[in-house]
Amino acid sequence: MGFRVTSGTFRPDQVSFTFDGVAIEAYPAETVAAALIANDVRGFRRDRSGRLRGPYCNMGTCFECVVEVRAPARASGVPFCDPHVPWRTVRACLLRVEAGLEVRSRKAPGIKDLSA
Amino acid sequence: MSARYDVAIIGAGLVGCAAAFELGLRGRRVAVLDQGEVNRGASGRNAGSLHFQIEPRMLEGGADPQRLAQLIPVNLRAIEDWRELPGRLRREIELVMHGGLMVAETAGERELLVRKSEVETRGGLPVRLVEGEELSRVAPYLAERVRCASYCTAEGHANPRLVTPAFAAAARHLGGEIMTGARVGGLEGRPEGWRIHIEWLRQQSGTAAASSLDAEAVLVAAGAWSPEILAPYGVRVPLVPVALSMNVTERCAPVVHHLVQHVGRRLSVKQVEAGNVLIGGGWPASLFGSETLGPNPEVWLREDSMIGNAAMAIHVVPVLAGLNLIRTWSGIASVSVDHLPVLGAIASMPGVFIAAGESSFTLGPTYARLVSELICLGQASMPIGLYRPDRFEPAADRSA
Ligand SMILES: Cc1cc2nc3c(=O)[nH]c(=O)nc-3n(C[C@H](O)[C@H](O)[C@H](O)COP(=O)(O)OP(=O)(O)OC[C@H]3O[C@@H](n4cnc5c(N)ncnc54)[C@H](O)[C@@H]3O)c2cc1C
Ligand code: FES
């Protein structure tokens, strides 16, 4: 179970992004990984054998949290939005949420499909 | 007393380990010495391309057909050698020979391909020009600006991290000994052969390691280090070290089905078994130090090479823009002025042989076979006179 500290905190308004098409609410400055965990998403991707994988180190080292993202053109915090390269591979634990961000998980065999 | 071997091999890269295998098959007692580890030199760091077409760097400064033709026979032999390798080694080396494309964008580059493929066809190399409709069918992943390619159906790649260890294991199986952390410090001529002096760079377990061994013949297979091994004996090996870099992307579904090279730019692209795309083609790294490389040469990666190489790959295979690079590394290759291998006997040191230089991933197994024949039979099974190590010396010196 993921949970957020709620007592005694002040938070700005939530923003919304999607994970495999499902809307996820998050607070600005949260990472995609943190927001997904807070929403009880544990499987971020599938590996070669089809098993679910998710964040392990939460600090950019293990690459277990890899997802693919597509950003609206004006998203400020996403340096790589390029109309020719819609889906970028990122570590969810290093990317901050952004309103309108689309995140998708990798299916087995866990590698990028350049045609999709 | 020093232990005695038939052949001592200096260098446990592809060439040294493959020669140990070939000599072992011929019943020779072999010792391989390496200052580092097996496959830690260029052999474990290269692009793994098996390119049998005449290399773009040989075309620089105008293509002289006669000069270009000089490498075709050894490349033809290498094609056969690679085809036989999985059966001979009986180990996984991820060998793929699906064909390779050398691409051209401009009219001038196309012209170069035409002349090159004429020479190759005359020499018996299976190469043909592919363009237009056919090119988009054969290689739909190429950018539209690529107008033409020479297609060699035998080209491909193998995994450099598997090939040399496979040779080493096969050589050991035949009784060959491979000693690592063993730097060759000197060669001493003796009536019955050579005494090889060893500096141990690592603590050896068990009994104290011997400081020398004796061998009837010595093979210098030390890649870019070969010149500094023979320099103390007045032998000039016509090779210069060049530090090169390589890049690899994350894995993706199969998209690039060939070895892709560019006739006018530095580029090689291939997708390996696991799905990663390897990007190289001769982009430099920086090599620091004095005139000798020593056991720990200092090489720095260059950001401009990494960016330039990746941009060139995307220029030719646009879909690669959607991938992340995950690693960049470097290695030290060695090139000769005439781009031919350095292969043969050292005339001034009877019983000492050398096999090194140029594209010795592609050609390494063949160098090893040829030099083993030379050592055991006194003659190689194909003419290798053009590759003799003293080809740049004045004729007077040669006869002396
Ligand atoms: C980045 C890069 C990409 C390349 N790509 C390709 C390619 O795609 N296709 C291709 O055909 N070729 C390629 N090459 C070239 C190819 O890798 C080399 O030609 C080949 O690996 C050389 O093999 P080798 O066994 O002669 O030398 P190495 O593998 O360099 O081995 C030499 C060994 O000698 C040892 N040694 C040196 N001095 C001593 C000493 N005094 N005592 C004991 N041991 C010593 C070293 O430790 C080393 O292990 C590439 C090279 C580089 C660097
Ligand atoms: S969880 Fe380890 S890199 Fe993101």
Coordinates of C-alpha atoms and ligand atoms in Angstrom, one line a residue:
Chain A
M1 CA 0.0 0.0 0.0
G2 CA 1.3 3.4 -0.9
F3 CA 0.1 6.4 1.1
R4 CA 0.8 10.1 1.3
V5 CA 1.5 12.1 4.4
T6 CA -1.6 14.2 4.8
S7 CA -1.7 15.6 8.3
G8 CA -0.1 19.0 8.7
T9 CA 0.8 19.4 5.1
F10 CA -0.2 22.0 2.6
R11 CA -0.4 20.9 -1.0
P12 CA -1.2 22.7 -4.3
D13 CA -3.9 21.6 -6.6
Q14 CA -3.7 18.2 -8.1
V15 CA -2.7 17.6 -11.8
S16 CA -3.9 14.7 -13.9
F17 CA -1.9 12.4 -16.1
T18 CA -2.6 9.0 -17.6
F19 CA -1.1 5.6 -17.1
D20 CA -2.1 3.1 -19.8
G21 CA -5.0 5.3 -20.5
V22 CA -6.3 5.5 -16.9
A23 CA -6.3 9.0 -15.3
I24 CA -4.0 9.4 -12.2
E25 CA -4.2 12.3 -9.9
A26 CA -0.9 13.6 -8.5
Y27 CA 0.5 16.7 -6.8
P28 CA 3.0 18.8 -8.8
A29 CA 6.6 17.9 -8.0
E30 CA 5.8 14.3 -7.3
T31 CA 7.7 11.9 -9.5
V32 CA 5.7 9.6 -11.8
A33 CA 6.8 6.7 -9.7
A34 CA 5.6 8.3 -6.4
A35 CA 2.3 9.2 -8.0
L36 CA 1.7 5.7 -9.3
I37 CA 2.6 4.1 -6.0
A38 CA 0.3 6.4 -4.2
N39 CA -2.4 5.2 -6.5
D40 CA -1.6 1.6 -5.8
V41 CA 0.1 0.8 -9.1
R42 CA 2.9 -1.7 -8.5
G43 CA 3.5 -3.2 -11.9
F44 CA 5.2 -0.6 -14.0
R45 CA 6.2 -2.9 -16.9
R46 CA 6.6 -6.5 -17.9
D47 CA 10.0 -8.1 -18.4
R48 CA 11.1 -10.7 -21.1
S49 CA 9.3 -13.5 -19.4
G50 CA 6.1 -11.5 -18.9
R51 CA 6.6 -10.9 -15.1
L52 CA 5.5 -7.6 -13.6
R53 CA 8.3 -5.3 -12.5
G54 CA 8.3 -2.0 -10.5
P55 CA 10.5 0.5 -8.7
Y56 CA 13.3 -0.9 -6.6
C57 CA 15.8 1.7 -5.8
N58 CA 13.7 4.8 -6.3
M59 CA 16.8 6.8 -7.1
G60 CA 17.6 6.3 -10.8
T61 CA 20.1 3.4 -10.4
C62 CA 18.3 0.1 -11.1
F63 CA 16.1 1.0 -14.2
E64 CA 13.4 -1.3 -12.8
C65 CA 10.8 1.5 -13.0
V66 CA 11.2 2.1 -16.7
V67 CA 8.1 3.4 -18.5
E68 CA 7.4 5.2 -21.8
V69 CA 6.1 8.7 -21.8
R70 CA 4.6 11.1 -24.3
A71 CA 4.3 14.8 -23.4
P72 CA 2.1 17.6 -24.6
A73 CA 4.2 20.0 -26.6
R74 CA 4.2 22.7 -24.0
A75 CA 5.0 20.6 -21.0
S76 CA 7.7 22.6 -19.3
G77 CA 9.4 19.9 -17.2
V78 CA 9.8 17.4 -20.0
P79 CA 12.9 18.2 -21.9
F80 CA 12.5 15.6 -24.6
C81 CA 9.1 16.2 -26.2
D82 CA 9.9 15.8 -29.8
P83 CA 7.1 15.4 -32.3
H84 CA 9.2 12.9 -34.3
V85 CA 9.8 10.8 -31.2
P86 CA 6.5 10.4 -29.4
W87 CA 7.3 7.8 -26.8
R88 CA 10.5 8.2 -24.8
T89 CA 11.9 5.6 -22.4
V90 CA 12.3 7.1 -18.9
R91 CA 12.9 6.1 -15.4
A92 CA 9.6 6.9 -13.6
C93 CA 11.4 7.6 -10.4
L94 CA 13.3 10.5 -12.0
L95 CA 10.5 12.2 -13.9
R96 CA 8.2 14.7 -12.4
V97 CA 4.5 14.6 -13.2
E98 CA 3.1 17.1 -15.6
A99 CA -0.5 17.8 -16.4
G100 CA -1.5 15.9 -19.6
L101 CA 1.5 13.6 -19.5
E102 CA 0.8 10.2 -21.0
V103 CA 2.6 7.2 -19.5
R104 CA 2.5 3.7 -20.8
S105 CA 3.9 0.4 -19.5
R106 CA 6.0 -2.0 -21.5
K107 CA 4.5 -5.4 -22.3
A108 CA 6.6 -8.5 -22.6
P109 CA 9.3 -8.8 -24.1
G110 CA 9.9 -5.6 -22.2
I111 CA 11.6 -3.8 -25.0
K112 CA 10.7 -0.7 -27.0
D113 CA 8.4 -1.2 -30.0
L114 CA 9.4 1.5 -32.4
S115 CA 6.4 0.9 -34.7
A116 CA 3.8 1.7 -32.0
Chain B
M1 CA 64.7 -24.5 -15.4
S2 CA 61.9 -22.8 -17.4
A3 CA 58.9 -24.7 -18.6
R4 CA 59.1 -25.5 -22.3
Y5 CA 56.5 -24.9 -25.0
D6 CA 56.3 -25.3 -28.7
V7 CA 54.8 -21.8 -29.1
A8 CA 54.5 -18.8 -26.8
I9 CA 51.8 -16.4 -27.8
I10 CA 51.8 -12.8 -26.5
G11 CA 48.3 -11.4 -26.2
A12 CA 45.0 -13.1 -25.2
G13 CA 42.8 -11.2 -27.6
L14 CA 41.0 -12.8 -30.5
V15 CA 44.1 -13.3 -32.6
G16 CA 46.1 -14.9 -29.7
C17 CA 43.3 -17.1 -28.5
A18 CA 42.4 -18.2 -32.0
A19 CA 46.0 -19.0 -32.8
A20 CA 46.2 -21.0 -29.6
F21 CA 43.2 -23.0 -30.8
E22 CA 44.6 -23.6 -34.3
L23 CA 48.1 -24.6 -32.9
G24 CA 46.4 -26.8 -30.4
L25 CA 44.6 -28.6 -33.2
R26 CA 47.9 -29.2 -34.8
G27 CA 49.2 -30.8 -31.6
R28 CA 51.4 -28.0 -30.5
R29 CA 52.0 -27.2 -26.8
V30 CA 51.0 -23.6 -26.4
A31 CA 51.2 -20.9 -23.7
V32 CA 49.3 -17.6 -24.1
L33 CA 50.5 -14.7 -22.0
D34 CA 48.5 -11.5 -21.4
Q35 CA 49.3 -8.6 -19.2
G36 CA 45.6 -8.1 -18.4
E37 CA 42.8 -10.5 -18.9
V38 CA 41.4 -12.6 -21.8
N39 CA 39.5 -10.3 -24.2
R40 CA 40.1 -7.1 -22.3
G41 CA 41.9 -5.4 -25.3
A42 CA 40.3 -4.4 -28.6
S43 CA 38.8 -7.8 -29.1
G44 CA 36.2 -7.4 -26.3
R45 CA 35.4 -3.8 -27.1
N46 CA 34.9 -3.6 -30.8
A47 CA 31.7 -3.3 -32.9
G48 CA 31.6 -7.0 -33.8
S49 CA 31.0 -6.2 -37.4
L50 CA 31.9 -8.8 -40.0
H51 CA 32.5 -6.5 -42.9
F52 CA 34.0 -8.2 -46.0
Q53 CA 33.5 -5.3 -48.5
I54 CA 36.4 -3.1 -49.1
E55 CA 36.4 -0.6 -46.2
P56 CA 35.5 3.0 -46.7
R57 CA 38.8 4.2 -45.1
M58 CA 40.6 2.3 -47.9
L59 CA 38.7 4.4 -50.4
E60 CA 40.0 7.6 -49.0
G61 CA 42.3 9.5 -51.4
G62 CA 40.8 7.8 -54.5
A63 CA 40.2 4.2 -55.1
D64 CA 43.2 2.5 -56.8
P65 CA 41.6 -0.8 -58.0
Q66 CA 44.9 -2.7 -57.7
R67 CA 45.4 -1.7 -54.1
L68 CA 41.8 -2.4 -53.2
A69 CA 42.0 -5.8 -54.8
Q70 CA 44.8 -6.8 -52.4
L71 CA 42.4 -7.5 -49.5
I72 CA 39.8 -9.5 -51.3
P73 CA 41.4 -13.0 -51.1
V74 CA 41.8 -12.8 -47.3
N75 CA 38.2 -11.5 -46.9
L76 CA 37.0 -14.4 -49.0
R77 CA 38.9 -16.8 -46.8
A78 CA 37.4 -15.0 -43.7
I79 CA 33.8 -15.6 -45.0
E80 CA 34.5 -19.3 -45.1
D81 CA 36.3 -19.2 -41.7
W82 CA 33.3 -17.5 -40.0
R83 CA 30.8 -19.9 -41.6
E84 CA 32.7 -22.9 -40.1
L85 CA 33.4 -21.3 -36.7
P86 CA 30.2 -22.3 -34.8
G87 CA 30.8 -25.9 -35.8
R88 CA 34.4 -25.8 -35.0
L89 CA 34.1 -24.0 -31.6
R90 CA 30.7 -25.6 -30.6
R91 CA 30.0 -22.6 -28.4
E92 CA 27.5 -19.8 -28.8
I93 CA 29.0 -16.7 -30.5
E94 CA 25.8 -15.1 -31.7
L95 CA 27.0 -15.2 -35.3
V96 CA 24.7 -13.7 -37.8
M97 CA 25.4 -13.5 -41.6
H98 CA 22.3 -11.9 -43.0
G99 CA 24.1 -9.5 -45.2
G100 CA 25.5 -6.0 -45.0
L101 CA 24.7 -2.7 -46.8
M102 CA 27.2 0.0 -47.5
V103 CA 25.1 3.0 -48.2
A104 CA 25.6 6.1 -50.4
E105 CA 23.8 9.4 -50.4
T106 CA 25.4 11.6 -53.0
A107 CA 26.1 10.9 -56.7
G108 CA 29.8 11.0 -55.9
E109 CA 29.4 8.3 -53.2
R110 CA 27.4 6.2 -55.5
E111 CA 30.1 6.4 -58.1
L112 CA 32.6 5.2 -55.5
L113 CA 30.4 2.2 -54.7
V114 CA 30.1 1.4 -58.4
R115 CA 33.9 1.4 -58.8
K116 CA 34.4 -0.5 -55.6
S117 CA 31.9 -3.2 -56.4
E118 CA 33.4 -3.7 -59.9
V119 CA 36.7 -4.5 -58.2
E120 CA 35.0 -6.7 -55.7
T121 CA 33.0 -8.6 -58.3
R122 CA 36.1 -9.3 -60.3
G123 CA 37.8 -10.6 -57.2
G124 CA 34.9 -13.0 -56.5
L125 CA 33.3 -11.2 -53.6
P126 CA 29.5 -11.6 -53.5
V127 CA 28.5 -7.9 -53.8
R128 CA 25.8 -6.1 -55.8
L129 CA 24.3 -2.6 -56.1
V130 CA 20.8 -2.2 -54.7
E131 CA 18.8 1.0 -55.3
G132 CA 15.4 2.6 -55.6
E133 CA 12.4 0.3 -55.2
E134 CA 14.5 -2.7 -54.4
L135 CA 16.5 -0.9 -51.7
S136 CA 13.3 0.1 -49.9
R137 CA 12.1 -3.4 -50.0
V138 CA 15.4 -4.9 -48.7
A139 CA 16.0 -2.2 -46.1
P140 CA 12.8 -0.3 -45.3
Y141 CA 14.4 1.2 -42.2
L142 CA 16.9 3.4 -44.3
A143 CA 16.3 7.1 -44.7
E144 CA 15.0 8.3 -48.0
R145 CA 18.2 10.2 -48.6
V146 CA 20.0 6.9 -49.0
R147 CA 19.8 6.4 -52.7
C148 CA 22.0 3.4 -53.2
A149 CA 23.8 0.6 -51.3
S150 CA 26.3 -2.1 -52.1
Y151 CA 24.9 -5.3 -50.7
C152 CA 27.2 -8.2 -49.5
T153 CA 25.1 -11.1 -48.5
A154 CA 27.8 -12.7 -46.4
E155 CA 28.3 -9.8 -44.0
G156 CA 26.9 -9.7 -40.5
H157 CA 28.1 -9.7 -37.0
A158 CA 29.1 -11.8 -34.0
N159 CA 29.3 -11.0 -30.3
P160 CA 32.8 -9.8 -29.3
R161 CA 32.1 -10.7 -25.7
L162 CA 31.6 -14.3 -26.7
V163 CA 34.0 -15.0 -29.6
T164 CA 37.4 -14.6 -27.9
P165 CA 36.3 -16.5 -24.7
A166 CA 35.0 -19.3 -27.0
F167 CA 38.4 -19.5 -28.7
A168 CA 40.1 -19.4 -25.3
A169 CA 37.9 -22.2 -23.9
A170 CA 38.5 -24.3 -27.0
A171 CA 42.2 -23.8 -26.8
R172 CA 42.3 -24.8 -23.1
H173 CA 40.3 -27.9 -24.0
L174 CA 43.2 -28.8 -26.3
G175 CA 45.7 -28.4 -23.6
G176 CA 46.7 -24.8 -24.2
E177 CA 47.7 -22.7 -21.1
I178 CA 46.5 -19.1 -20.8
M179 CA 48.3 -17.0 -18.2
T180 CA 46.8 -13.6 -17.3
G181 CA 48.4 -10.8 -15.4
A182 CA 51.6 -11.9 -17.1
R183 CA 53.3 -9.1 -18.9
V184 CA 56.0 -10.1 -21.3
G185 CA 59.0 -7.9 -20.5
G186 CA 61.6 -9.3 -22.9
L187 CA 62.5 -11.9 -25.4
E188 CA 65.9 -13.5 -25.2
G189 CA 67.3 -15.5 -28.2
R190 CA 68.7 -18.9 -27.3
P191 CA 70.2 -21.7 -29.4
E192 CA 67.0 -23.8 -29.1
G193 CA 64.4 -21.0 -29.4
W194 CA 63.4 -18.1 -27.2
R195 CA 63.2 -17.4 -23.5
I196 CA 60.2 -15.2 -22.6
H197 CA 60.7 -13.0 -19.5
I198 CA 57.5 -12.5 -17.5
E199 CA 56.6 -9.6 -15.1
W200 CA 53.7 -10.8 -13.0
L201 CA 51.3 -7.8 -12.6
R202 CA 49.0 -9.6 -10.2
Q203 CA 49.7 -11.8 -7.2
Q204 CA 49.6 -15.4 -8.4
S205 CA 47.9 -18.0 -6.2
G206 CA 49.7 -21.1 -5.1
T207 CA 53.3 -21.6 -6.0
A208 CA 55.4 -18.7 -7.0
A209 CA 55.0 -18.0 -10.7
A210 CA 58.0 -18.6 -12.9
S211 CA 59.8 -15.5 -14.2
S212 CA 60.3 -17.0 -17.6
L213 CA 59.4 -19.7 -20.0
D214 CA 61.0 -21.2 -23.1
A215 CA 59.5 -21.7 -26.5
E216 CA 60.6 -22.8 -29.9
A217 CA 58.5 -20.1 -31.6
V218 CA 56.9 -16.9 -30.4
L219 CA 53.8 -15.3 -31.9
V220 CA 53.3 -11.6 -31.2
A221 CA 49.5 -11.2 -31.2
A222 CA 49.3 -8.1 -29.0
G223 CA 47.2 -5.9 -31.3
A224 CA 48.1 -2.2 -30.8
W225 CA 50.8 -3.2 -28.3
S226 CA 52.7 -5.2 -30.9
P227 CA 55.1 -2.5 -31.9
E228 CA 56.3 -1.8 -28.4
I229 CA 57.0 -5.5 -27.8
L230 CA 59.4 -5.7 -30.8
A231 CA 60.9 -2.2 -30.7
P232 CA 63.7 -3.1 -28.3
Y233 CA 65.0 -5.5 -30.9
G234 CA 65.2 -3.0 -33.7
V235 CA 62.0 -4.3 -35.3
R236 CA 59.7 -1.6 -36.6
V237 CA 56.1 -2.9 -36.8
P238 CA 54.2 -0.6 -39.2
L239 CA 51.2 -0.2 -36.9
V240 CA 49.9 2.9 -35.1
P241 CA 47.4 2.8 -32.2
V242 CA 44.0 4.5 -32.6
A243 CA 41.5 4.9 -29.8
L244 CA 37.9 4.5 -31.0
S245 CA 34.5 4.7 -29.4
M246 CA 31.3 2.7 -29.5
N247 CA 27.8 3.3 -28.4
V248 CA 24.8 1.1 -27.7
T249 CA 21.1 1.8 -27.3
E250 CA 18.4 0.3 -25.2
R251 CA 16.8 -2.9 -26.6
C252 CA 14.0 -2.7 -29.1
A253 CA 12.0 -4.9 -31.3
P254 CA 13.8 -6.0 -34.5
V255 CA 14.2 -3.2 -36.9
V256 CA 17.7 -3.1 -38.5
H257 CA 18.2 -6.4 -40.2
H258 CA 21.7 -5.9 -41.7
L259 CA 25.1 -4.6 -40.9
V260 CA 24.9 -1.0 -42.1
Q261 CA 27.9 1.0 -43.1
H262 CA 28.4 4.3 -45.0
V263 CA 30.8 4.7 -47.8
G264 CA 31.4 8.4 -47.2
R265 CA 30.9 8.9 -43.4
R266 CA 32.0 7.1 -40.3
L267 CA 29.2 4.8 -39.4
S268 CA 28.4 1.2 -38.6
V269 CA 24.9 0.2 -37.2
K270 CA 23.7 -3.3 -36.3
Q271 CA 21.1 -4.7 -34.1
V272 CA 22.2 -7.6 -31.9
E273 CA 20.4 -10.7 -30.7
A274 CA 19.1 -9.1 -27.4
G275 CA 17.6 -6.1 -29.4
N276 CA 20.2 -3.4 -28.6
V277 CA 21.5 -1.3 -31.5
L278 CA 25.3 -0.9 -31.7
I279 CA 26.5 2.3 -33.2
G280 CA 30.1 2.9 -34.2
G281 CA 32.2 3.3 -37.3
G282 CA 35.5 4.8 -36.2
W283 CA 34.6 7.9 -34.1
P284 CA 37.7 8.7 -32.1
A285 CA 38.4 8.7 -28.3
S286 CA 41.4 10.5 -26.9
L287 CA 44.5 8.5 -26.2
F288 CA 47.0 10.0 -23.7
G289 CA 50.5 9.1 -22.8
S290 CA 54.0 8.6 -24.1
E291 CA 55.0 6.6 -27.2
T292 CA 54.3 3.3 -25.5
L293 CA 50.8 2.2 -24.3
G294 CA 52.0 0.1 -21.4
P295 CA 49.6 -2.0 -19.2
N296 CA 47.1 0.7 -18.5
P297 CA 46.8 3.1 -21.4
E298 CA 44.7 6.2 -20.6
V299 CA 41.8 6.7 -22.9
W300 CA 39.1 9.4 -22.6
L301 CA 35.7 9.3 -24.2
R302 CA 34.8 12.4 -26.3
E303 CA 31.3 13.9 -26.1
D304 CA 31.6 15.1 -29.7
S305 CA 32.2 11.6 -30.9
M306 CA 29.2 10.3 -29.0
I307 CA 26.9 13.0 -30.3
G308 CA 28.3 12.9 -33.8
N309 CA 28.0 9.2 -34.1
A310 CA 24.5 9.0 -32.8
A311 CA 23.4 11.9 -35.1
M312 CA 25.0 10.1 -38.1
A313 CA 23.1 6.9 -37.2
I314 CA 19.8 8.7 -37.0
H315 CA 20.6 10.4 -40.3
V316 CA 20.8 7.0 -42.0
V317 CA 18.3 5.1 -39.9
P318 CA 15.8 7.7 -38.7
V319 CA 13.8 5.4 -36.4
L320 CA 16.8 5.2 -34.1
A321 CA 15.9 8.7 -32.8
G322 CA 13.3 7.0 -30.6
L323 CA 15.9 5.1 -28.6
N324 CA 18.1 6.0 -25.7
L325 CA 21.8 5.4 -25.6
I326 CA 22.6 3.3 -22.6
R327 CA 26.4 3.0 -22.8
T328 CA 29.5 4.4 -24.5
W329 CA 33.0 2.9 -24.3
S330 CA 36.3 2.9 -26.0
G331 CA 39.1 0.6 -27.2
I332 CA 42.4 0.7 -28.9
A333 CA 42.7 -0.5 -32.4
S334 CA 45.7 -0.4 -34.6
V335 CA 46.0 0.6 -38.3
S336 CA 48.7 0.4 -40.9
V337 CA 49.6 3.0 -43.5
D338 CA 48.4 0.8 -46.4
H339 CA 45.5 -0.6 -44.5
L340 CA 46.8 -4.2 -44.9
P341 CA 47.4 -6.6 -42.0
V342 CA 50.8 -7.2 -40.5
L343 CA 51.2 -10.9 -40.8
G344 CA 54.3 -13.1 -41.2
A345 CA 57.7 -13.9 -39.8
I346 CA 60.1 -11.4 -38.3
A347 CA 63.1 -11.8 -40.6
S348 CA 65.7 -10.5 -38.1
M349 CA 64.3 -12.8 -35.3
P350 CA 64.1 -16.4 -36.5
G351 CA 61.2 -18.2 -34.9
V352 CA 59.3 -15.0 -34.1
F353 CA 56.0 -14.3 -35.9
I354 CA 53.4 -11.5 -35.8
A355 CA 49.7 -11.3 -36.6
A356 CA 48.1 -8.0 -35.9
G357 CA 46.4 -4.9 -37.1
E358 CA 43.5 -3.5 -39.0
S359 CA 40.1 -5.2 -38.9
S360 CA 41.1 -8.2 -36.9
F361 CA 37.8 -9.0 -35.5
T362 CA 36.5 -9.8 -39.0
L363 CA 39.9 -11.2 -40.2
G364 CA 41.3 -12.4 -36.8
P365 CA 40.3 -16.1 -37.1
T366 CA 41.8 -16.1 -40.6
Y367 CA 45.1 -14.4 -39.4
A368 CA 45.3 -17.1 -36.7
R369 CA 44.8 -19.9 -39.2
L370 CA 47.3 -18.5 -41.7
V371 CA 50.0 -17.7 -39.1
S372 CA 49.6 -21.2 -37.5
E373 CA 50.2 -22.8 -40.9
L374 CA 53.3 -20.6 -41.3
I375 CA 54.6 -21.7 -37.9
C376 CA 53.9 -25.4 -38.3
L377 CA 54.4 -25.9 -42.0
G378 CA 56.7 -23.1 -43.0
Q379 CA 54.1 -21.8 -45.4
A380 CA 50.5 -20.4 -45.3
S381 CA 47.8 -21.9 -47.5
M382 CA 47.3 -18.6 -49.4
P383 CA 49.8 -15.9 -50.4
I384 CA 50.5 -13.5 -47.6
G385 CA 53.6 -11.8 -48.9
L386 CA 51.8 -8.5 -49.3
Y387 CA 51.3 -8.4 -45.5
R388 CA 54.9 -9.1 -44.5
P389 CA 55.9 -7.0 -41.5
D390 CA 59.0 -5.5 -43.1
R391 CA 57.2 -4.3 -46.3
F392 CA 58.0 -0.7 -45.6
E393 CA 61.7 -1.3 -44.9
P394 CA 64.2 -0.6 -47.7
A395 CA 65.0 -3.8 -49.7
A396 CA 68.7 -3.6 -48.5
D397 CA 67.7 -4.0 -44.9
R398 CA 65.5 -6.9 -45.8
S399 CA 68.2 -9.0 -47.3
A400 CA 70.6 -8.2 -44.4
Ligands
LIG1 C1 36.0 0.5 -30.8 C2 36.5 -0.5 -31.8 C3 35.7 -1.0 -32.8 C4 36.1 -1.9 -33.7 N1 35.2 -2.5 -34.5 C5 35.7 -3.5 -35.3 C6 34.7 -4.2 -36.2 O1 33.5 -3.9 -36.1 N2 35.2 -5.2 -37.0 C7 36.5 -5.5 -37.0 O2 36.9 -6.4 -37.8 N3 37.4 -4.9 -36.2 C8 37.0 -3.9 -35.4 N4 37.9 -3.3 -34.5 C9 39.3 -3.8 -34.5 C10 39.4 -5.1 -33.7 O3 38.8 -5.0 -32.5 C11 40.9 -5.4 -33.5 O4 41.5 -5.4 -34.7 C12 41.0 -6.8 -32.9 O5 40.2 -7.0 -31.7 C13 42.5 -7.0 -32.5 O6 42.6 -8.2 -31.8 P1 44.0 -8.6 -31.2 O7 43.9 -10.0 -30.6 O8 45.1 -8.4 -32.3 O9 44.3 -7.5 -30.1 P2 43.7 -7.2 -28.7 O10 42.3 -7.7 -28.6 O11 43.9 -5.7 -28.5 O12 44.6 -8.0 -27.7 C14 46.0 -7.7 -27.5 C15 46.3 -8.2 -26.1 O13 47.7 -8.1 -25.9 C16 48.0 -7.9 -24.6 N5 49.3 -7.4 -24.4 C17 49.8 -6.2 -24.9 N6 51.1 -6.1 -24.5 C18 51.5 -7.2 -23.8 C19 52.6 -7.6 -23.1 N7 53.8 -6.9 -23.1 N8 52.6 -8.8 -22.5 C20 51.5 -9.5 -22.4 N9 50.3 -9.2 -23.1 C21 50.3 -8.0 -23.7 C22 46.9 -6.9 -24.2 O14 46.7 -6.9 -22.8 C23 45.7 -7.4 -25.0 O15 44.9 -8.2 -24.2 C24 37.5 -2.4 -33.6 C25 38.3 -1.8 -32.7 C26 37.9 -0.9 -31.7 C27 38.8 -0.4 -30.7
FES2 S1 13.4 2.6 -9.2 FE1 15.5 2.2 -9.7 S2 15.8 3.5 -11.3 FE2 13.8 4.0 -10.8

